[in-house]
């Protein structure tokens, strides 16, 4: 699965595609003409892989689409740039306007990210129309409307077919697949030798690593305690094949101590030539910790194969596989894999009856489960290009919003006792960015618990009920990261006492309270208005009378009934 495994697989050569415009009338499917160097090959059947390795001339319609109808004379054209100081006054909320002006005074660098406010007005306007404050970007991103329209138009005007054929429709799908792989590799600055494997999600990508990796007796699988369950799941494949599993412990705020991690990697590496794997979580989805990527080079130098879980890291951070090479990197919907593998899925020849199997010459086809979702491939290309445009502005914006959000929550006090309203458990941002292009030392996630005036934890289910009633989309629970959650909540000793068959309810009875945190995560479409609404929502818990009324309503709601 990496550059240290069997070298029997050679990546196929992709020759450049030549596109020629013609003056034909527009057609739904591009006519395809194949120029073959080896004419005798036309006399035998050909696979789609062989066909795509030949030179192509694609005849595409050149007539431009009709121009959009002119807007009514009374309509006001949307402007790309609107001074940020006008945004709040247009909302009509004096408190918000004053808060925004004070925010800009404290964070003047935020104004350099105005392009993201323009994006919010165009591609994410539904958030404002619906009145929903979405702060669960770690759970799932919001789709830009322009990409939906572009992809819908492409599907409406194109005839796509199964990529395992040579028809015009199949060739068009194969072109989309080629473009999507190239876009992903370019986005992550991947050097030659990497390929892209399309999967359902990041969990499927990591499961593929576990299934494919040649664990055996004497192998080691090393991972971080503060990792997603998808990374923990690989230990099942390792254990079944006789490998040992070793954890790098988490700090009280997540992540790990670099020197400790290096020592464990050194001590646990197999000395009998058994292949060993190190899995690194690039950014925790609960503790907000960004782990040092240089640990990957250290592990590789020791002899480990390396896999990077970049599901939480990639949406807001720049990753370069040239600067940080790994054997595999998992990201939702695809996996970047170095140039060798071991798992068979799509094959060239299967002897039936018999035992002979000839693998596909294409590396990605060896790992993809049958036919890929070719209807979504053009959306992958467009999505990667879209994010590439706005990603440079995102760290600076999120740095401003995160510093403002965390400092506001920390300062919040109960009106009756003066005690804190919340306790932030995740890592706080320490580095304040000043310029576009800088990278943050932490993510854009806040994991916390709400406290009563006496200092006891307020049930997360109550907090979530209040959030729903105020149209705020956040998340509560352990975020599928039990190691990170246990570290933040200080229940690692109780975690060690778990027994086979234990349930979450059993665990909660032992601890004596609901388990989990309240997670607020910011993303591409987040604005100051969203953060301000979250702070305003949290302030409801600081007011005794308001909190009591909300509590009474919550207690009257039958279990299982939607509010």
mmCIF file of N, CA and C in Angstrom, residues 105-221:
data_model
loop_
_atom_site.group_PDB
_atom_site.id
_atom_site.type_symbol
_atom_site.label_atom_id
_atom_site.label_comp_id
_atom_site.label_asym_id
_atom_site.label_seq_id
_atom_site.Cartn_x
_atom_site.Cartn_y
_atom_site.Cartn_z
ATOM 1 N N UNK A 105 -13.001 46.855 15.242
ATOM 2 C CA UNK A 105 -11.973 47.675 15.874
ATOM 3 C C UNK A 105 -10.906 46.794 16.520
ATOM 4 N N UNK A 106 -11.339 45.678 17.107
ATOM 5 C CA UNK A 106 -10.394 44.757 17.748
ATOM 6 C C UNK A 106 -9.691 43.854 16.739
ATOM 7 N N UNK A 107 -10.371 43.539 15.633
ATOM 8 C CA UNK A 107 -9.819 42.631 14.626
ATOM 9 C C UNK A 107 -9.898 43.291 13.250
ATOM 10 N N UNK A 108 -9.128 44.343 13.018
ATOM 11 C CA UNK A 108 -9.204 45.032 11.721
ATOM 12 C C UNK A 108 -8.796 44.145 10.553
ATOM 13 N N UNK A 109 -7.974 43.131 10.820
ATOM 14 C CA UNK A 109 -7.540 42.239 9.743
ATOM 15 C C UNK A 109 -8.692 41.437 9.151
ATOM 16 N N UNK A 110 -9.799 41.340 9.886
ATOM 17 C CA UNK A 110 -10.966 40.600 9.401
ATOM 18 C C UNK A 110 -11.499 41.193 8.101
ATOM 19 N N UNK A 111 -11.331 42.497 7.927
ATOM 20 C CA UNK A 111 -11.856 43.164 6.741
ATOM 21 C C UNK A 111 -11.157 42.701 5.464
ATOM 22 N N UNK A 112 -9.974 42.116 5.616
ATOM 23 C CA UNK A 112 -9.278 41.582 4.451
ATOM 24 C C UNK A 112 -9.922 40.330 3.892
ATOM 25 N N UNK A 113 -10.896 39.777 4.603
ATOM 26 C CA UNK A 113 -11.567 38.561 4.144
ATOM 27 C C UNK A 113 -12.954 38.864 3.595
ATOM 28 N N UNK A 114 -13.162 40.093 3.113
ATOM 29 C CA UNK A 114 -14.484 40.498 2.634
ATOM 30 C C UNK A 114 -15.005 39.590 1.533
ATOM 31 N N UNK A 115 -14.102 38.955 0.778
ATOM 32 C CA UNK A 115 -14.538 38.094 -0.318
ATOM 33 C C UNK A 115 -15.413 36.945 0.196
ATOM 34 N N UNK A 116 -15.195 36.514 1.439
ATOM 35 C CA UNK A 116 -16.013 35.448 2.003
ATOM 36 C C UNK A 116 -17.393 35.963 2.400
ATOM 37 N N UNK A 117 -17.505 37.239 2.710
ATOM 38 C CA UNK A 117 -18.833 37.809 2.940
ATOM 39 C C UNK A 117 -19.623 37.880 1.641
ATOM 40 N N UNK A 118 -18.930 38.207 0.553
ATOM 41 C CA UNK A 118 -19.580 38.187 -0.754
ATOM 42 C C UNK A 118 -20.043 36.779 -1.099
ATOM 43 N N UNK A 119 -19.209 35.792 -0.771
ATOM 44 C CA UNK A 119 -19.578 34.394 -1.010
ATOM 45 C C UNK A 119 -20.807 34.010 -0.193
ATOM 46 N N UNK A 120 -20.878 34.467 1.035
ATOM 47 C CA UNK A 120 -22.027 34.159 1.884
ATOM 48 C C UNK A 120 -23.316 34.728 1.267
ATOM 49 N N UNK A 121 -23.245 35.946 0.727
ATOM 50 C CA UNK A 121 -24.432 36.573 0.157
ATOM 51 C C UNK A 121 -24.905 35.874 -1.110
ATOM 52 N N UNK A 122 -24.001 35.218 -1.831
ATOM 53 C CA UNK A 122 -24.369 34.610 -3.104
ATOM 54 C C UNK A 122 -24.600 33.109 -2.986
ATOM 55 N N UNK A 123 -23.606 32.383 -2.503
ATOM 56 C CA UNK A 123 -23.686 30.922 -2.507
ATOM 57 C C UNK A 123 -24.328 30.333 -1.260
ATOM 58 N N UNK A 124 -24.406 31.100 -0.185
ATOM 59 C CA UNK A 124 -24.962 30.563 1.063
ATOM 60 C C UNK A 124 -26.074 31.451 1.604
ATOM 61 N N UNK A 125 -26.761 32.141 0.714
ATOM 62 C CA UNK A 125 -27.827 33.048 1.141
ATOM 63 C C UNK A 125 -28.965 32.311 1.838
ATOM 64 N N UNK A 126 -29.103 31.021 1.564
ATOM 65 C CA UNK A 126 -30.182 30.256 2.196
ATOM 66 C C UNK A 126 -30.037 30.207 3.709
ATOM 67 N N UNK A 127 -28.814 30.327 4.203
ATOM 68 C CA UNK A 127 -28.614 30.328 5.649
ATOM 69 C C UNK A 127 -29.302 31.529 6.281
ATOM 70 N N UNK A 128 -29.204 32.692 5.624
ATOM 71 C CA UNK A 128 -29.857 33.886 6.143
ATOM 72 C C UNK A 128 -31.366 33.844 5.898
ATOM 73 N N UNK A 129 -31.765 33.303 4.754
ATOM 74 C CA UNK A 129 -33.202 33.220 4.467
ATOM 75 C C UNK A 129 -33.914 32.309 5.454
ATOM 76 N N UNK A 130 -33.262 31.214 5.808
ATOM 77 C CA UNK A 130 -33.892 30.243 6.713
ATOM 78 C C UNK A 130 -33.831 30.677 8.167
ATOM 79 N N UNK A 131 -32.913 31.586 8.490
ATOM 80 C CA UNK A 131 -32.747 31.992 9.879
ATOM 81 C C UNK A 131 -31.983 30.980 10.714
ATOM 82 N N UNK A 132 -31.387 29.985 10.069
ATOM 83 C CA UNK A 132 -30.644 28.946 10.789
ATOM 84 C C UNK A 132 -29.183 29.363 10.939
ATOM 85 N N UNK A 133 -28.670 29.256 12.159
ATOM 86 C CA UNK A 133 -27.255 29.507 12.414
ATOM 87 C C UNK A 133 -26.544 28.163 12.406
ATOM 88 N N UNK A 134 -25.761 27.928 11.371
ATOM 89 C CA UNK A 134 -25.119 26.631 11.200
ATOM 90 C C UNK A 134 -23.694 26.693 11.726
ATOM 91 N N UNK A 135 -23.421 25.949 12.788
ATOM 92 C CA UNK A 135 -22.074 25.898 13.374
ATOM 93 C C UNK A 135 -21.693 24.445 13.651
ATOM 94 N N UNK A 136 -21.871 23.597 12.633
ATOM 95 C CA UNK A 136 -21.480 22.188 12.725
ATOM 96 C C UNK A 136 -20.686 21.795 11.482
ATOM 97 N N UNK A 137 -19.743 22.652 11.093
ATOM 98 C CA UNK A 137 -18.958 22.382 9.897
ATOM 99 C C UNK A 137 -18.034 21.185 10.070
ATOM 100 N N UNK A 138 -17.678 20.849 11.298
ATOM 101 C CA UNK A 138 -16.885 19.647 11.504
ATOM 102 C C UNK A 138 -17.721 18.408 11.224
ATOM 103 N N UNK A 139 -19.025 18.503 11.422
ATOM 104 C CA UNK A 139 -19.909 17.381 11.113
ATOM 105 C C UNK A 139 -20.224 17.277 9.642
ATOM 106 N N UNK A 140 -20.272 18.397 8.943
ATOM 107 C CA UNK A 140 -20.581 18.386 7.518
ATOM 108 C C UNK A 140 -20.593 19.802 6.967
ATOM 109 N N UNK A 141 -20.016 19.973 5.786
ATOM 110 C CA UNK A 141 -19.955 21.293 5.174
ATOM 111 C C UNK A 141 -21.268 21.619 4.479
ATOM 112 N N UNK A 142 -21.508 22.904 4.275
ATOM 113 C CA UNK A 142 -22.653 23.355 3.494
ATOM 114 C C UNK A 142 -22.240 23.486 2.022
ATOM 115 N N UNK A 143 -23.140 23.134 1.128
ATOM 116 C CA UNK A 143 -22.818 23.178 -0.297
ATOM 117 C C UNK A 143 -23.031 24.573 -0.870
ATOM 118 N N UNK A 144 -22.125 25.048 -1.721
ATOM 119 C CA UNK A 144 -22.316 26.331 -2.408
ATOM 120 C C UNK A 144 -23.375 26.178 -3.509
ATOM 121 N N UNK A 145 -24.280 27.124 -3.607
ATOM 122 C CA UNK A 145 -25.360 27.027 -4.573
ATOM 123 C C UNK A 145 -24.849 27.051 -6.008
ATOM 124 N N UNK A 146 -23.782 27.786 -6.271
ATOM 125 C CA UNK A 146 -23.274 27.854 -7.636
ATOM 126 C C UNK A 146 -22.788 26.494 -8.119
ATOM 127 N N UNK A 147 -22.225 25.684 -7.215
ATOM 128 C CA UNK A 147 -21.787 24.348 -7.613
ATOM 129 C C UNK A 147 -22.969 23.445 -7.913
ATOM 130 N N UNK A 148 -24.053 23.617 -7.165
ATOM 131 C CA UNK A 148 -25.265 22.828 -7.433
ATOM 132 C C UNK A 148 -25.797 23.156 -8.820
ATOM 133 N N UNK A 149 -25.861 24.455 -9.148
ATOM 134 C CA UNK A 149 -26.375 24.857 -10.461
ATOM 135 C C UNK A 149 -25.453 24.375 -11.583
ATOM 136 N N UNK A 150 -24.149 24.502 -11.374
ATOM 137 C CA UNK A 150 -23.201 24.076 -12.402
ATOM 138 C C UNK A 150 -23.292 22.581 -12.645
ATOM 139 N N UNK A 151 -23.369 21.807 -11.585
ATOM 140 C CA UNK A 151 -23.423 20.359 -11.743
ATOM 141 C C UNK A 151 -24.762 19.925 -12.333
ATOM 142 N N UNK A 152 -25.833 20.595 -11.900
ATOM 143 C CA UNK A 152 -27.145 20.266 -12.452
ATOM 144 C C UNK A 152 -27.187 20.539 -13.952
ATOM 145 N N UNK A 153 -26.613 21.662 -14.380
ATOM 146 C CA UNK A 153 -26.584 21.985 -15.804
ATOM 147 C C UNK A 153 -25.752 20.974 -16.576
ATOM 148 N N UNK A 154 -24.612 20.571 -15.992
ATOM 149 C CA UNK A 154 -23.761 19.583 -16.658
ATOM 150 C C UNK A 154 -24.506 18.270 -16.852
ATOM 151 N N UNK A 155 -25.203 17.814 -15.811
ATOM 152 C CA UNK A 155 -25.950 16.557 -15.922
ATOM 153 C C UNK A 155 -27.095 16.674 -16.919
ATOM 154 N N UNK A 156 -27.702 17.851 -16.971
ATOM 155 C CA UNK A 156 -28.828 18.048 -17.890
ATOM 156 C C UNK A 156 -28.383 18.037 -19.340
ATOM 157 N N UNK A 157 -27.143 18.389 -19.612
ATOM 158 C CA UNK A 157 -26.661 18.522 -20.981
ATOM 159 C C UNK A 157 -25.715 17.407 -21.396
ATOM 160 N N UNK A 158 -25.482 16.438 -20.514
ATOM 161 C CA UNK A 158 -24.490 15.403 -20.800
ATOM 162 C C UNK A 158 -25.099 14.022 -20.674
ATOM 163 N N UNK A 159 -24.563 13.103 -21.446
ATOM 164 C CA UNK A 159 -24.934 11.694 -21.336
ATOM 165 C C UNK A 159 -23.703 10.956 -20.835
ATOM 166 N N UNK A 160 -23.776 10.468 -19.615
ATOM 167 C CA UNK A 160 -22.652 9.789 -18.978
ATOM 168 C C UNK A 160 -22.923 8.299 -18.890
ATOM 169 N N UNK A 161 -21.885 7.502 -18.998
ATOM 170 C CA UNK A 161 -22.034 6.062 -18.945
ATOM 171 C C UNK A 161 -20.995 5.418 -18.049
ATOM 172 N N UNK A 162 -21.160 4.130 -17.815
ATOM 173 C CA UNK A 162 -20.219 3.361 -17.008
ATOM 174 C C UNK A 162 -18.814 3.504 -17.564
ATOM 175 N N UNK A 163 -17.862 3.773 -16.691
ATOM 176 C CA UNK A 163 -16.487 4.020 -17.135
ATOM 177 C C UNK A 163 -15.805 2.770 -17.682
ATOM 178 N N UNK A 164 -16.375 1.601 -17.474
ATOM 179 C CA UNK A 164 -15.749 0.364 -17.945
ATOM 180 C C UNK A 164 -16.233 0.011 -19.351
ATOM 181 N N UNK A 165 -16.204 0.987 -20.232
ATOM 182 C CA UNK A 165 -16.609 0.763 -21.608
ATOM 183 C C UNK A 165 -15.915 1.795 -22.480
ATOM 184 N N UNK A 166 -16.187 1.762 -23.804
ATOM 185 C CA UNK A 166 -15.517 2.668 -24.733
ATOM 186 C C UNK A 166 -16.510 3.516 -25.513
ATOM 187 N N UNK A 167 -17.774 3.500 -25.142
ATOM 188 C CA UNK A 167 -18.766 4.313 -25.838
ATOM 189 C C UNK A 167 -18.506 5.789 -25.590
ATOM 190 N N UNK A 168 -19.187 6.639 -26.352
ATOM 191 C CA UNK A 168 -19.024 8.070 -26.155
ATOM 192 C C UNK A 168 -19.393 8.484 -24.736
ATOM 193 N N UNK A 169 -20.498 7.946 -24.224
ATOM 194 C CA UNK A 169 -20.929 8.302 -22.872
ATOM 195 C C UNK A 169 -19.949 7.805 -21.832
ATOM 196 N N UNK A 170 -19.398 6.614 -22.038
ATOM 197 C CA UNK A 170 -18.434 6.074 -21.093
ATOM 198 C C UNK A 170 -17.126 6.853 -21.139
ATOM 199 N N UNK A 171 -16.718 7.251 -22.337
ATOM 200 C CA UNK A 171 -15.488 8.016 -22.460
ATOM 201 C C UNK A 171 -15.611 9.375 -21.781
ATOM 202 N N UNK A 172 -16.779 10.003 -21.899
ATOM 203 C CA UNK A 172 -16.990 11.278 -21.224
ATOM 204 C C UNK A 172 -16.885 11.105 -19.706
ATOM 205 N N UNK A 173 -17.444 10.026 -19.172
ATOM 206 C CA UNK A 173 -17.318 9.753 -17.737
ATOM 207 C C UNK A 173 -15.865 9.532 -17.347
ATOM 208 N N UNK A 174 -15.122 8.827 -18.201
ATOM 209 C CA UNK A 174 -13.712 8.571 -17.909
ATOM 210 C C UNK A 174 -12.911 9.871 -17.919
ATOM 211 N N UNK A 175 -13.265 10.783 -18.818
ATOM 212 C CA UNK A 175 -12.598 12.084 -18.840
ATOM 213 C C UNK A 175 -12.875 12.822 -17.524
ATOM 214 N N UNK A 176 -14.124 12.773 -17.059
ATOM 215 C CA UNK A 176 -14.479 13.417 -15.790
ATOM 216 C C UNK A 176 -13.693 12.814 -14.637
ATOM 217 N N UNK A 177 -13.528 11.489 -14.650
ATOM 218 C CA UNK A 177 -12.760 10.821 -13.595
ATOM 219 C C UNK A 177 -11.305 11.263 -13.642
ATOM 220 N N UNK A 178 -10.739 11.337 -14.842
ATOM 221 C CA UNK A 178 -9.350 11.763 -14.988
ATOM 222 C C UNK A 178 -9.171 13.190 -14.483
ATOM 223 N N UNK A 179 -10.092 14.071 -14.854
ATOM 224 C CA UNK A 179 -10.008 15.468 -14.414
ATOM 225 C C UNK A 179 -10.141 15.581 -12.898
ATOM 226 N N UNK A 180 -11.041 14.795 -12.315
ATOM 227 C CA UNK A 180 -11.246 14.851 -10.869
ATOM 228 C C UNK A 180 -9.999 14.386 -10.124
ATOM 229 N N UNK A 181 -9.387 13.312 -10.591
ATOM 230 C CA UNK A 181 -8.161 12.832 -9.941
ATOM 231 C C UNK A 181 -7.051 13.875 -10.055
ATOM 232 N N UNK A 182 -6.928 14.468 -11.222
ATOM 233 C CA UNK A 182 -5.891 15.489 -11.408
ATOM 234 C C UNK A 182 -6.133 16.687 -10.504
ATOM 235 N N UNK A 183 -7.406 17.086 -10.353
ATOM 236 C CA UNK A 183 -7.727 18.244 -9.517
ATOM 237 C C UNK A 183 -7.372 17.980 -8.055
ATOM 238 N N UNK A 184 -7.672 16.776 -7.585
ATOM 239 C CA UNK A 184 -7.366 16.426 -6.193
ATOM 240 C C UNK A 184 -5.860 16.390 -5.968
ATOM 241 N N UNK A 185 -5.134 15.759 -6.882
ATOM 242 C CA UNK A 185 -3.677 15.678 -6.740
ATOM 243 C C UNK A 185 -3.043 17.063 -6.777
ATOM 244 N N UNK A 186 -3.561 17.938 -7.628
ATOM 245 C CA UNK A 186 -3.043 19.296 -7.691
ATOM 246 C C UNK A 186 -3.352 20.064 -6.416
ATOM 247 N N UNK A 187 -4.552 19.884 -5.875
ATOM 248 C CA UNK A 187 -4.968 20.593 -4.655
ATOM 249 C C UNK A 187 -4.040 20.262 -3.492
ATOM 250 N N UNK A 188 -3.640 18.997 -3.400
ATOM 251 C CA UNK A 188 -2.763 18.564 -2.311
ATOM 252 C C UNK A 188 -1.289 18.559 -2.718
ATOM 253 N N UNK A 189 -0.977 19.153 -3.858
ATOM 254 C CA UNK A 189 0.403 19.310 -4.313
ATOM 255 C C UNK A 189 1.148 17.978 -4.263
ATOM 256 N N UNK A 190 0.521 16.974 -4.838
ATOM 257 C CA UNK A 190 1.076 15.622 -4.790
ATOM 258 C C UNK A 190 2.129 15.439 -5.881
ATOM 259 N N UNK A 191 3.296 14.929 -5.544
ATOM 260 C CA UNK A 191 4.313 14.647 -6.558
ATOM 261 C C UNK A 191 3.935 13.405 -7.351
ATOM 262 N N UNK A 192 4.650 13.102 -8.431
ATOM 263 C CA UNK A 192 4.376 11.865 -9.189
ATOM 264 C C UNK A 192 4.460 10.643 -8.284
ATOM 265 N N UNK A 193 3.618 9.670 -8.562
ATOM 266 C CA UNK A 193 3.611 8.443 -7.773
ATOM 267 C C UNK A 193 2.344 8.267 -6.968
ATOM 268 N N UNK A 194 1.540 9.327 -6.820
ATOM 269 C CA UNK A 194 0.276 9.230 -6.091
ATOM 270 C C UNK A 194 -0.882 9.027 -7.056
ATOM 271 N N UNK A 195 -1.903 8.352 -6.581
ATOM 272 C CA UNK A 195 -3.146 8.238 -7.320
ATOM 273 C C UNK A 195 -4.298 8.523 -6.365
ATOM 274 N N UNK A 196 -5.476 8.746 -6.909
ATOM 275 C CA UNK A 196 -6.668 9.065 -6.122
ATOM 276 C C UNK A 196 -7.657 7.919 -6.250
ATOM 277 N N UNK A 197 -8.115 7.443 -5.111
ATOM 278 C CA UNK A 197 -9.104 6.366 -5.063
ATOM 279 C C UNK A 197 -10.400 6.939 -4.519
ATOM 280 N N UNK A 198 -11.472 6.855 -5.278
ATOM 281 C CA UNK A 198 -12.755 7.396 -4.846
ATOM 282 C C UNK A 198 -13.444 6.417 -3.898
ATOM 283 N N UNK A 199 -13.899 6.924 -2.758
ATOM 284 C CA UNK A 199 -14.600 6.128 -1.760
ATOM 285 C C UNK A 199 -15.861 6.864 -1.343
ATOM 286 N N UNK A 200 -16.693 6.206 -0.542
ATOM 287 C CA UNK A 200 -17.939 6.832 -0.107
ATOM 288 C C UNK A 200 -17.685 7.984 0.851
ATOM 289 N N UNK A 201 -16.692 7.847 1.729
ATOM 290 C CA UNK A 201 -16.381 8.863 2.731
ATOM 291 C C UNK A 201 -15.030 8.533 3.342
ATOM 292 N N UNK A 202 -14.610 9.344 4.327
ATOM 293 C CA UNK A 202 -13.303 9.119 4.948
ATOM 294 C C UNK A 202 -13.261 7.790 5.693
ATOM 295 N N UNK A 203 -14.374 7.408 6.294
ATOM 296 C CA UNK A 203 -14.415 6.118 6.998
ATOM 297 C C UNK A 203 -14.148 4.972 6.037
ATOM 298 N N UNK A 204 -14.763 5.020 4.853
ATOM 299 C CA UNK A 204 -14.526 3.972 3.852
ATOM 300 C C UNK A 204 -13.069 3.961 3.408
ATOM 301 N N UNK A 205 -12.475 5.149 3.290
ATOM 302 C CA UNK A 205 -11.073 5.223 2.881
ATOM 303 C C UNK A 205 -10.163 4.571 3.914
ATOM 304 N N UNK A 206 -10.411 4.849 5.196
ATOM 305 C CA UNK A 206 -9.577 4.266 6.249
ATOM 306 C C UNK A 206 -9.839 2.772 6.411
ATOM 307 N N UNK A 207 -11.079 2.371 6.196
ATOM 308 C CA UNK A 207 -11.375 0.935 6.222
ATOM 309 C C UNK A 207 -10.614 0.220 5.113
ATOM 310 N N UNK A 208 -10.502 0.876 3.972
ATOM 311 C CA UNK A 208 -9.753 0.308 2.860
ATOM 312 C C UNK A 208 -8.286 0.108 3.226
ATOM 313 N N UNK A 209 -7.742 1.053 3.987
ATOM 314 C CA UNK A 209 -6.357 0.895 4.461
ATOM 315 C C UNK A 209 -6.246 -0.342 5.340
ATOM 316 N N UNK A 210 -7.192 -0.484 6.288
ATOM 317 C CA UNK A 210 -7.143 -1.641 7.182
ATOM 318 C C UNK A 210 -7.276 -2.959 6.445
ATOM 319 N N UNK A 211 -8.154 -3.000 5.462
ATOM 320 C CA UNK A 211 -8.340 -4.230 4.686
ATOM 321 C C UNK A 211 -7.109 -4.563 3.852
ATOM 322 N N UNK A 212 -6.429 -3.542 3.360
ATOM 323 C CA UNK A 212 -5.354 -3.756 2.395
ATOM 324 C C UNK A 212 -3.990 -3.961 3.029
ATOM 325 N N UNK A 213 -3.791 -3.419 4.210
ATOM 326 C CA UNK A 213 -2.448 -3.439 4.769
ATOM 327 C C UNK A 213 -2.062 -4.860 5.188
ATOM 328 N N UNK A 214 -0.834 -5.290 4.862
ATOM 329 C CA UNK A 214 -0.417 -6.684 5.136
ATOM 330 C C UNK A 214 0.064 -6.899 6.573
ATOM 331 N N UNK A 215 -0.826 -6.632 7.541
ATOM 332 C CA UNK A 215 -0.480 -6.945 8.926
ATOM 333 C C UNK A 215 -0.185 -8.438 9.059
ATOM 334 N N UNK A 216 0.714 -8.768 9.956
ATOM 335 C CA UNK A 216 0.995 -10.169 10.260
ATOM 336 C C UNK A 216 1.599 -10.258 11.647
ATOM 337 N N UNK A 217 1.887 -11.462 12.091
ATOM 338 C CA UNK A 217 2.511 -11.661 13.387
ATOM 339 C C UNK A 217 3.815 -10.874 13.460
ATOM 340 N N UNK A 218 3.950 -10.054 14.490
ATOM 341 C CA UNK A 218 5.135 -9.235 14.644
ATOM 342 C C UNK A 218 4.964 -7.803 14.167
ATOM 343 N N UNK A 219 3.862 -7.526 13.442
ATOM 344 C CA UNK A 219 3.605 -6.162 12.981
ATOM 345 C C UNK A 219 3.141 -5.289 14.141
ATOM 346 N N UNK A 220 3.250 -3.970 13.974
ATOM 347 C CA UNK A 220 2.749 -3.007 14.946
ATOM 348 C C UNK A 220 1.839 -2.007 14.247
ATOM 349 N N UNK A 221 0.767 -1.653 14.930
ATOM 350 C CA UNK A 221 -0.101 -0.568 14.478
ATOM 351 C C UNK A 221 -0.114 0.475 15.585
#
